[in-house]
XYZ file of C-alpha atoms in Angstrom:
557
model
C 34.284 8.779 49.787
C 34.633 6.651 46.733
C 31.318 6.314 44.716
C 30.447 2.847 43.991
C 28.183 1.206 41.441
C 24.903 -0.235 42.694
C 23.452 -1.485 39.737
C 24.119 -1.607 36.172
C 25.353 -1.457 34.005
C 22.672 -1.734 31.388
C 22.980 -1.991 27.836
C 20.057 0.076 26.478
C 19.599 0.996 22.789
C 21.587 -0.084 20.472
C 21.946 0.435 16.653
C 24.912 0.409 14.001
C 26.844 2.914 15.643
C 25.907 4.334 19.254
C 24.457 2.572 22.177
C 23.360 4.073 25.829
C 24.452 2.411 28.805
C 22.532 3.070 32.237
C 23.596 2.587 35.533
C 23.131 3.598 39.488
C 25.819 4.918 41.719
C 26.261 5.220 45.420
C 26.808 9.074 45.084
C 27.348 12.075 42.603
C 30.384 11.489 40.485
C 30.865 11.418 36.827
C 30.611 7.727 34.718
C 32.893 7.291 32.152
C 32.777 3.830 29.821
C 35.552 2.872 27.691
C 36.162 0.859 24.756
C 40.015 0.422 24.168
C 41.433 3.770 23.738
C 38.281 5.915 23.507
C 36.196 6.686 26.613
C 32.498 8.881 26.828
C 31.317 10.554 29.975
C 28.121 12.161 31.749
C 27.848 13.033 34.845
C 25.534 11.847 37.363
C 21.889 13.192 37.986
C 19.817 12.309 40.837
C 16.036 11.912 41.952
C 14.409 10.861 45.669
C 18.762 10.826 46.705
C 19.681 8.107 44.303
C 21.684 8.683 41.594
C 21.847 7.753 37.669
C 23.845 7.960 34.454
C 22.934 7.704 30.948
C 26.304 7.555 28.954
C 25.667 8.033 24.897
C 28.778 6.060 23.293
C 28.964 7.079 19.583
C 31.293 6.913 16.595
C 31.444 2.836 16.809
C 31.705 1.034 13.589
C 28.713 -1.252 12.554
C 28.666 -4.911 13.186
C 31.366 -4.566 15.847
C 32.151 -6.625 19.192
C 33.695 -4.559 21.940
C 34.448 -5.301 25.715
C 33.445 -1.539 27.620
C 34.572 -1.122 30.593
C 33.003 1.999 33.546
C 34.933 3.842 35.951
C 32.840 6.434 38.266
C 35.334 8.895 39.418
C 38.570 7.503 38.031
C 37.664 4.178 39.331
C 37.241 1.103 37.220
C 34.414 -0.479 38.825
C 32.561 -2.747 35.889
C 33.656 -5.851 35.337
C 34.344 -7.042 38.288
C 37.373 -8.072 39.030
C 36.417 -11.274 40.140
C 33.470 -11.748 37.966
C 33.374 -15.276 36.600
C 31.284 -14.626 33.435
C 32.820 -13.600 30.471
C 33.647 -9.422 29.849
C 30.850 -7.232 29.243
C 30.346 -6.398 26.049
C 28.836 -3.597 22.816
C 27.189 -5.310 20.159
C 26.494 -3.021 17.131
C 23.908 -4.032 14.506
C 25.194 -5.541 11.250
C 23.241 -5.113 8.509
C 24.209 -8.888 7.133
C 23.791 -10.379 9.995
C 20.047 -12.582 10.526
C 18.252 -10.643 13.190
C 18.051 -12.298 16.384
C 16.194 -10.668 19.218
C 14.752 -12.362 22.796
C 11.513 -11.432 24.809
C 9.418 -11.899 27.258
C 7.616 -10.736 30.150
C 6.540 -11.172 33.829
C 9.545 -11.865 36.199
C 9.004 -11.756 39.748
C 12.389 -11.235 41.803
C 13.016 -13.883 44.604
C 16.003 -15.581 46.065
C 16.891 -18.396 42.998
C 17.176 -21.633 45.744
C 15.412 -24.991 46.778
C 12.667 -22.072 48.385
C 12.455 -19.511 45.557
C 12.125 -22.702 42.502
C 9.607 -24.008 44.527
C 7.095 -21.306 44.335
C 8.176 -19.309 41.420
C 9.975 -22.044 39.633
C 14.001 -21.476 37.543
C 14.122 -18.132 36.153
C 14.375 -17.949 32.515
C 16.473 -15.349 31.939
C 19.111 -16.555 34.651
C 19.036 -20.008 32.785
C 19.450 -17.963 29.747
C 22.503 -15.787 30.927
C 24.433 -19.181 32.654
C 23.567 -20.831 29.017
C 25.579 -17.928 27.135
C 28.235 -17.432 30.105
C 28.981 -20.957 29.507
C 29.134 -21.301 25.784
C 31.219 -18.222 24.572
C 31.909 -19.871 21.785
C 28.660 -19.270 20.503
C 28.303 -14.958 20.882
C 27.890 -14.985 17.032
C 24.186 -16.671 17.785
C 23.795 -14.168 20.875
C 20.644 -12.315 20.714
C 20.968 -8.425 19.242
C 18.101 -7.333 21.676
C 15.632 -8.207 24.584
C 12.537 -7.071 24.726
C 10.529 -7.000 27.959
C 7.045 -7.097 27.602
C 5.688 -6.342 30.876
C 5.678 -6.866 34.919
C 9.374 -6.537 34.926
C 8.840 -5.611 38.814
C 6.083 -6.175 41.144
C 4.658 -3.146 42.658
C 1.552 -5.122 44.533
C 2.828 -8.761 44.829
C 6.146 -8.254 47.097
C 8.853 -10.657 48.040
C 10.013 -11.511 51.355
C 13.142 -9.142 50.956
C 11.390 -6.497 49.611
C 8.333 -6.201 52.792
C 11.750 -6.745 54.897
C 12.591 -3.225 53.273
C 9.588 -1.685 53.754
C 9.072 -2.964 57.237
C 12.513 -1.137 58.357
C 11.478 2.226 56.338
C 7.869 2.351 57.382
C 6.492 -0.418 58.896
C 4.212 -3.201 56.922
C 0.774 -1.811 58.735
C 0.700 1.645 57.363
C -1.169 1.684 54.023
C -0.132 0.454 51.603
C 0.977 -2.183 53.640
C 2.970 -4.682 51.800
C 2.873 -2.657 48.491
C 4.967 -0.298 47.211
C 4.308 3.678 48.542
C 7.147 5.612 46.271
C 10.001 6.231 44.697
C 12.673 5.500 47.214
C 10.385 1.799 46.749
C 10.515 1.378 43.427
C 14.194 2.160 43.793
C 14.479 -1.003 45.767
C 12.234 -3.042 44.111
C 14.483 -2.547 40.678
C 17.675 -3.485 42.871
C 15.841 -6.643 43.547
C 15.356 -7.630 39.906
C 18.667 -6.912 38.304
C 21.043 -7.426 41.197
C 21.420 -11.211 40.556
C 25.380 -11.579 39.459
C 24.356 -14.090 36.363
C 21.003 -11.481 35.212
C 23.185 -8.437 36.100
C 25.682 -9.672 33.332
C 22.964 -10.151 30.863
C 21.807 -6.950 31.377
C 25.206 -5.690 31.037
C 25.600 -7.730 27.765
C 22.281 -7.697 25.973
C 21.034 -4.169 24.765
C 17.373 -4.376 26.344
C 14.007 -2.593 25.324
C 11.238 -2.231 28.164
C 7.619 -1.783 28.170
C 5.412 -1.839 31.528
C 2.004 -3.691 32.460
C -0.094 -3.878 34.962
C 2.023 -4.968 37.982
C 4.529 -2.282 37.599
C 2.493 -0.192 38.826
C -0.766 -2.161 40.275
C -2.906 -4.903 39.387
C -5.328 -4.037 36.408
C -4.127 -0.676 36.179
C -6.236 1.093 34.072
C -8.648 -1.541 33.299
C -11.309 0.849 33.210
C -13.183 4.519 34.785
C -14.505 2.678 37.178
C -11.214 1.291 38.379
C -9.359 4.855 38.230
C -12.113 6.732 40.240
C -11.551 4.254 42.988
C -8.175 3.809 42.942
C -7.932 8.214 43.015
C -9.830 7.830 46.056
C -7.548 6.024 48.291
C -5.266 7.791 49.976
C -2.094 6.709 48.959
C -2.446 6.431 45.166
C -1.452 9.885 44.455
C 2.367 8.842 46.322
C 2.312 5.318 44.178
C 1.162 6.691 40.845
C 3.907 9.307 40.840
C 6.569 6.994 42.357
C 5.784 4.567 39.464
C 6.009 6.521 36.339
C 9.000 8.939 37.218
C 10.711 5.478 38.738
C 10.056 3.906 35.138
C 11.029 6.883 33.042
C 14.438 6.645 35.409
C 14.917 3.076 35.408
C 13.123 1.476 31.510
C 11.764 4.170 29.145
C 15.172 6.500 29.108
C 17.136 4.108 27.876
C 14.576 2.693 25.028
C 15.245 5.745 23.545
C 18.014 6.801 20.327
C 20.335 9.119 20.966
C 18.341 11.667 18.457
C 14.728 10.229 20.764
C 16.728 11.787 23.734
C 17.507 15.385 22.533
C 14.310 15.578 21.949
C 12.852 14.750 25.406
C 11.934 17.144 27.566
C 13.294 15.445 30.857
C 16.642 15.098 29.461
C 16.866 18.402 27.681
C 16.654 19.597 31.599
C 19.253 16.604 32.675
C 21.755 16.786 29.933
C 21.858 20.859 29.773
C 22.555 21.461 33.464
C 26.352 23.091 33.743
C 26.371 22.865 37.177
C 27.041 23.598 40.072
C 26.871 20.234 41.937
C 24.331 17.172 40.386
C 21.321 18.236 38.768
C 18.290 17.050 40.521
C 15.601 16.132 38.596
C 13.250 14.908 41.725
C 10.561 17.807 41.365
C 10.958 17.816 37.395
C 10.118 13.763 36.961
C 7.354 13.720 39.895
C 5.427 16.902 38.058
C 5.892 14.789 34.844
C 4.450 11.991 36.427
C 1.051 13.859 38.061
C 0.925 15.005 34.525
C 1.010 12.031 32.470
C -1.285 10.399 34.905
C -3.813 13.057 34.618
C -3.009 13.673 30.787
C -1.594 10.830 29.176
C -1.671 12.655 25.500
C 0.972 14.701 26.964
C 3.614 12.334 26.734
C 4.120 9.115 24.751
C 6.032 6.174 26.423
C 5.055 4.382 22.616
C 8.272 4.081 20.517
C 10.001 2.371 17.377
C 13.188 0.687 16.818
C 14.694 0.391 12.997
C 16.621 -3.112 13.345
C 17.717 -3.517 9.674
C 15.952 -6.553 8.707
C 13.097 -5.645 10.765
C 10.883 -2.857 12.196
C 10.207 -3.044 16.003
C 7.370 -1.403 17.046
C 6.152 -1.209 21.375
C 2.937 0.043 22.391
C 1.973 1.532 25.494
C -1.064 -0.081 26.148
C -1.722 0.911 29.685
C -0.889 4.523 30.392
C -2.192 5.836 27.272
C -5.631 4.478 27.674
C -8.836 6.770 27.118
C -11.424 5.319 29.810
C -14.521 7.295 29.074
C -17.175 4.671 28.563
C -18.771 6.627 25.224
C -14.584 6.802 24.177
C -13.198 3.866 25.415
C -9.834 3.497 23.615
C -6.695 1.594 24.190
C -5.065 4.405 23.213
C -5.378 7.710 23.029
C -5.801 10.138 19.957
C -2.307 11.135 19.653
C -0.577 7.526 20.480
C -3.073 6.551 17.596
C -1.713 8.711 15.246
C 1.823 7.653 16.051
C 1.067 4.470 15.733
C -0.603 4.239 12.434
C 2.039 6.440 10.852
C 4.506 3.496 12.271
C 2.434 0.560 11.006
C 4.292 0.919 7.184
C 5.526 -1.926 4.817
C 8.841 -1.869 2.626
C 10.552 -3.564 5.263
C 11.289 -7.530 5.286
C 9.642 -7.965 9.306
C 7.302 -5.726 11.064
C 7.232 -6.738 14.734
C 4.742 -5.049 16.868
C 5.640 -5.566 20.971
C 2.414 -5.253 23.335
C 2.432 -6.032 26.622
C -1.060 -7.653 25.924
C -2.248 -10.232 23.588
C -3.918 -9.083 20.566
C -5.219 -12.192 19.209
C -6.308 -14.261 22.179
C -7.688 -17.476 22.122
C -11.157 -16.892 20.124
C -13.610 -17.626 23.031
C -12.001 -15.414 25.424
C -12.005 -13.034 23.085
C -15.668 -12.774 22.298
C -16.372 -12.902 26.325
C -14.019 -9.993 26.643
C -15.866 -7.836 23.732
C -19.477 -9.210 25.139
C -18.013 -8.427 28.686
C -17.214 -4.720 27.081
C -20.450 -4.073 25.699
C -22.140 -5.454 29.616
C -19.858 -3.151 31.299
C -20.489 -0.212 29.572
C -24.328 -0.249 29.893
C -25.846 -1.941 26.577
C -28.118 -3.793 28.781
C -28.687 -1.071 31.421
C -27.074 0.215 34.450
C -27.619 -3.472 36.391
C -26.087 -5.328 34.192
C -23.839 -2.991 33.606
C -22.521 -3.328 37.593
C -22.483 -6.753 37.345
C -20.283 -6.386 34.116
C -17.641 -4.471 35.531
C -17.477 -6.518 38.770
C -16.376 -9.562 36.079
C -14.107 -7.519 34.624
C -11.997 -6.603 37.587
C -12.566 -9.712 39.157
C -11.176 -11.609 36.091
C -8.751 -9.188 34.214
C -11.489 -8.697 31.129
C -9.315 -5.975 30.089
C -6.946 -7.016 26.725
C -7.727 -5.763 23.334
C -10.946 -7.834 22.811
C -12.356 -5.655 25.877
C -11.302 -2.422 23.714
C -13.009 -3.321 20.495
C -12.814 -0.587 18.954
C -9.158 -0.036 19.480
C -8.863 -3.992 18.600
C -10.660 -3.592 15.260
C -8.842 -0.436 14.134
C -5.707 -2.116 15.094
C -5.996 -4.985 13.044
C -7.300 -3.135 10.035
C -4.317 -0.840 9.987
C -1.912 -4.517 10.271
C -4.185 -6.565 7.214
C -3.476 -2.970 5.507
C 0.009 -3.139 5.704
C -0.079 -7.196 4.639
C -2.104 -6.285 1.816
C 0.613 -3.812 0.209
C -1.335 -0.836 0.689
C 0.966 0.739 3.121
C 4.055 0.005 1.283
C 5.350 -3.463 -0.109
C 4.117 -5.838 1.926
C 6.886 -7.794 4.617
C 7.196 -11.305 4.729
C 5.723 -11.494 8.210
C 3.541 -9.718 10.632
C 4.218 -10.576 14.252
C 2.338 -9.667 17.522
C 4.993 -10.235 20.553
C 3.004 -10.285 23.631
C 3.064 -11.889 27.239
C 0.870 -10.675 30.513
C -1.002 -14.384 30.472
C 1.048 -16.387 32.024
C 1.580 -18.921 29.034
C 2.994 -19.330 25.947
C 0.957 -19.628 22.325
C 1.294 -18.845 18.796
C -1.511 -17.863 16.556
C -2.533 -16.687 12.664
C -4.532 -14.964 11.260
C -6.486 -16.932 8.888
C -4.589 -16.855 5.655
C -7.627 -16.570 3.228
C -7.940 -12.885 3.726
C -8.674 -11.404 0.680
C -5.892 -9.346 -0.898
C -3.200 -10.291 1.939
C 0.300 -11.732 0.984
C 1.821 -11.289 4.825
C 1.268 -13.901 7.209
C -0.165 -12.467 10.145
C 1.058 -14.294 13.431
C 1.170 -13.136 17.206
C 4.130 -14.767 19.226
C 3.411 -14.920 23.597
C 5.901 -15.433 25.866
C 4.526 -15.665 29.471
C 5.952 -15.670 32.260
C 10.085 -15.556 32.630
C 9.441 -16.033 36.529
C 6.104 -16.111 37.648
C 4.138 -19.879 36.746
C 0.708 -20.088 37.367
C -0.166 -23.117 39.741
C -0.955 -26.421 38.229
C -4.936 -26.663 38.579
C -4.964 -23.010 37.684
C -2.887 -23.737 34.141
C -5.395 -26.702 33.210
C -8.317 -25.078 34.356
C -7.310 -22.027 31.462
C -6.206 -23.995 29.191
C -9.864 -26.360 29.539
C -11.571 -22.550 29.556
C -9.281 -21.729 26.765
C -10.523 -24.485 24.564
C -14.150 -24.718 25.739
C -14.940 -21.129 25.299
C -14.846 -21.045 21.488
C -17.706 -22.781 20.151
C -20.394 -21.317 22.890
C -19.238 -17.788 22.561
C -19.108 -17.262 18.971
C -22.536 -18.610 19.005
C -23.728 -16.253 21.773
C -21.938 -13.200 19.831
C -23.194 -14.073 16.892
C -26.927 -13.233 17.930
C -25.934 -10.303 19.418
C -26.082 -7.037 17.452
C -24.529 -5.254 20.570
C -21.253 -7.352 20.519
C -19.840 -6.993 16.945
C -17.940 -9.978 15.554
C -14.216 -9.699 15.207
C -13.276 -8.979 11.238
C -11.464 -12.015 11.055
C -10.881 -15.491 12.118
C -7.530 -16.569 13.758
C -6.427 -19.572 15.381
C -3.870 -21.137 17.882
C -1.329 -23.109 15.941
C 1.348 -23.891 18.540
C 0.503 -24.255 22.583
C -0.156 -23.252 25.215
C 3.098 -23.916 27.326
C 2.899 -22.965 30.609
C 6.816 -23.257 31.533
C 8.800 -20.071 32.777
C 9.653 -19.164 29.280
C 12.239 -17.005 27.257
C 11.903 -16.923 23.683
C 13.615 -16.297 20.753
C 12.984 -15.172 17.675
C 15.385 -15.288 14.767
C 14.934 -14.030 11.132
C 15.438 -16.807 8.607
C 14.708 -15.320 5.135
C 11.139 -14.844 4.338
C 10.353 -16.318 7.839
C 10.717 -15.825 11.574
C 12.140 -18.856 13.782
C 11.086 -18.733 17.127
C 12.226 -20.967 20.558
C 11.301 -20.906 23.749
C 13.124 -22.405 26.258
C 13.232 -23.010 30.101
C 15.292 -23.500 32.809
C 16.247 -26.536 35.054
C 18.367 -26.565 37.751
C 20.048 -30.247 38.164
C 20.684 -31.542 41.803
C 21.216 -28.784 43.921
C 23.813 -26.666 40.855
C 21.333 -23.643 41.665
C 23.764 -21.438 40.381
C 24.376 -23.547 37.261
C 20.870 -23.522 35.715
C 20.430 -25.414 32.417
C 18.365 -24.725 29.296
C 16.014 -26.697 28.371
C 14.294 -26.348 25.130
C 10.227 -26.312 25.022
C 8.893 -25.618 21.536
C 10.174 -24.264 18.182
C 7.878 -22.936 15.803
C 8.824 -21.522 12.330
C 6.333 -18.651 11.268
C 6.579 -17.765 7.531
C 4.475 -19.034 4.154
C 4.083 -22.473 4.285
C 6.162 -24.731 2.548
C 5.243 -27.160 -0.379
């Protein structure tokens, strides 16, 4: 039997002279991608009876465009024969060329017709890929990277297709029901998201960086102790946990890593040193590391950098690597700490630092969140204290501002680094965030004493997931109305500690499915986001439709 290609290929990491690509095949064969006369193989390894390649392609020349093809076996099977976008493609960095990366987050994966727009609205990203399929002309302003922020699947909010799937395997009324149970799930679930022809491409095209949230794995995941004693306690968390975080090492976090990153990684030490015979099978060895990590999230770090010439990309796990312990609460533990203030360095023109969640909210959420914190974790007794984490659960309490410590050392380690005492300073500082479900810019206020970078945070939220109309006005009235009332109430408090410094929203909210893009321009960052329309019934024609652009840089005279 011939093996074929189920999904992929991916485009992972990519710098000025290797890249990974990632894909899924039907059985055990070897992958081989080519660029003209040169060709780099790997076999296949497999986990829960799928099957997966990472192929390292090295020894390219920097700043170079190449079509790659992929045979599995002999076979060419990528692109398409028939494919009607234009041939997949390796994008090195170039040093001289303007940085131009894309992100966002939160994409939920259903059928893109009259049915699917009308409750999830035009997917971004498709709009996105149709918009560069159609203009090939224009590759030179392609992005170099997309970043995904968060929610790139749906663990506890499935699709029609995907409770079709389960319902065959296992049947919708044994727990947990409609969510996702395991592995073989998650497996699914990812062929769901990037089995669309036009997103497929893109994914094929665009060398991608991933970081999870919540709803990869379940709805405030994490949030707090509370939260993981009763979620340990159900019965089929143990399966789900597991499933989730050797599913994501599989299917996101192997291929955000270097070539160097992966040599050093103890899961594919095991998967790129087995001789043989047969596949190696790496089922027990990535759900161990999974109970592990769950139970000891110091023992791993799903944190990681990216050096992109004119710029420094930084993504923080900001989920897994929580500590929960009310008298320790932390959004990250020692070690990820540690790695992340080493990271947080100047001498570099753009420091971008990816989070799946907002740092700098808008100012009265913010102080609820910290004065939420403080009710939670018993500063007004064990009543209030209830009542407190009830809130929190009930209404996702749980970004930065409900970590204040975490929040305060993070931000004093960033005005470090704009002051020059961490290296010259950059030009720019830039939060990229999503999880919300809209779209803002803010600054830090630019009177901070000492501090020559501008300090600005950059949300893009969702791709595919809109929040309903009243809902949107409703948070952005909240948004707004909080501000004055609860830095007044925090104020007074000596319990709820007021933030170091003041920031502001300067551009937004947009409440669109959004992709943006952010392109270096000198001393300055450009950013767009931009939506997508569909026209008539072209559903498979999806245009781009431009929402905001917002220059972040010193201001001009």
């Amino acid at each position: 039997m011939t093996a074929e290609l189920l999904l992929g290929p991916l485009v992972r990491y990519v710098d000025e002279t290797s890249a990974t690509i990632w894909v899924e095949t039907s059985e055990a064969t070897d992958v081989t991608v080519s660029i003209g006369q040169a060709s780099w193989l790997a076999p296949t390894f497999s986990a829960h009876g799928k099957h997966y390649a990472l192929v390292i392609v090295d020894g390219l020349a920097p700043g170079s465009v190449s079509d790659y093809q992929v045979r599995l076996g002999g076979a060419q099977v990528w692109p398409p024969a028939d494919s009607p976008f234009p041939p997949s493609r390796v994008a090195t960095l170039d040093p001289a060329k303007p940085l131009r990366m894309a992100f966002g987050s939160c994409r939920t994966s259903v059928p893109h017709n009259a049915e699917g727009n009308r409750t999830h609205g035009v997917d971004a990203m498709r709009a996105y890929a149709y918009d560069m399929a159609n203009n090939p002309d224009s590759q030179r302003h392609w992005p170099d990277l997309v970043l995904f922020l968060g929610d790139q699947v749906y663990a506890d909010e499935t699709s029609p297709a995907m409770q079709d799937f389960i319902e065959k395997r296992r049947g919708l009324e044994e727990p947990p029901g409609e969510e996702l149970k395991d592995f073989v799930e998650y497996a699914h679930l990812y062929h769901l998201a990037w089995s669309d022809p036009a997103n497929r491409w893109l994914l094929s095209t665009l060398p991608s960086a991933m970081i999870f949230d919540d709803h990869d794995v379940r709805d405030d995941w994490n949030t707090s102790l509370t939260w993981h004693e009763e979620m340990n306690a159900v019965p089929w968390w143990h399966e789900r946990i597991v499933g989730a975080l050797a599913s994501y090492w599989v299917y996101q976090h192997a291929g955000n890593l270097s070539p160097d990153e992966l040599a050093k990684d103890p899961i594919w030490q095991a998967i790129s040193s087995y001789e043989g015979p047969g596949e190696y099978d790496a089922t027990e060895l990535l759900d161990s590391f999974a109970e592990r990590v769950d139970k000891d999230p110091t023992s791993y770090r799903f944190s990681y950098a990216r050096d992109l010439d004119q710029a420094k990309l930084i993504v923080i796990d900001s989920r897994a690597a929580r500590v929960l312990e009310p008298d320790r609460r932390a959004m990250l533990d020692d070690n990820e700490w540690q790695w992340l203030d080493g990271q947080l360095r100047g001498d570099i023109e753009h420091l971008l630092i990816g989070t799946s969640l907002p740092v700098l909210l808008p100012p009265g959420i913010h102080d609820l969140e910290s004065l939420n914190e403080a009710m939670a974790e018993g500063a007004w007794g064990e009543r209030v204290g209830r009542f407190g984490e009830k809130v929190r659960q009930a209404v996702d309490l749980e970004h930065w501002a409900a970590f204040e410590k975490s929040f305060r050392q993070l931000i004093g380690a960033v005005v470090s680094v704009a002051r020059g005492e961490r290296g010259k300073a950059p030009g720019t500082i830039t939060f990229l965030s999503g999880d919300v479900h809209n779209s803002y810019v803010t600054e830090l206020d630019r009177d901070v004493p000492g501090m020559t970078s501008v300090v600005a945070q950059a949300v893009c939220s969702p791709i595919r997931n809109p929040l309903p109309v009243h809902v949107r006005a409703l948070q952005g009235g909240v948004a707004r109305g909080l501000a004055r009332p609860m830095r007044a109430l925090v104020s007074r408090m000596r319990k709820v500690p007021n933030p170091p410094y003041d920031w502001s929203i300067t551009h937004g909210p947009w409440f669109d499915n959004n992709l943006a893009t952010l392109e270096v321009s000198g001393d300055s960052l450009l950013l767009t986001w931009d939506s997508g329309e569909v026209v008539g019934e072209e559903y498979d024609n999806p245009k781009l439709r431009r929402v905001a652009e917002v220059r972040v840089g010193p201001r001009e005279d």
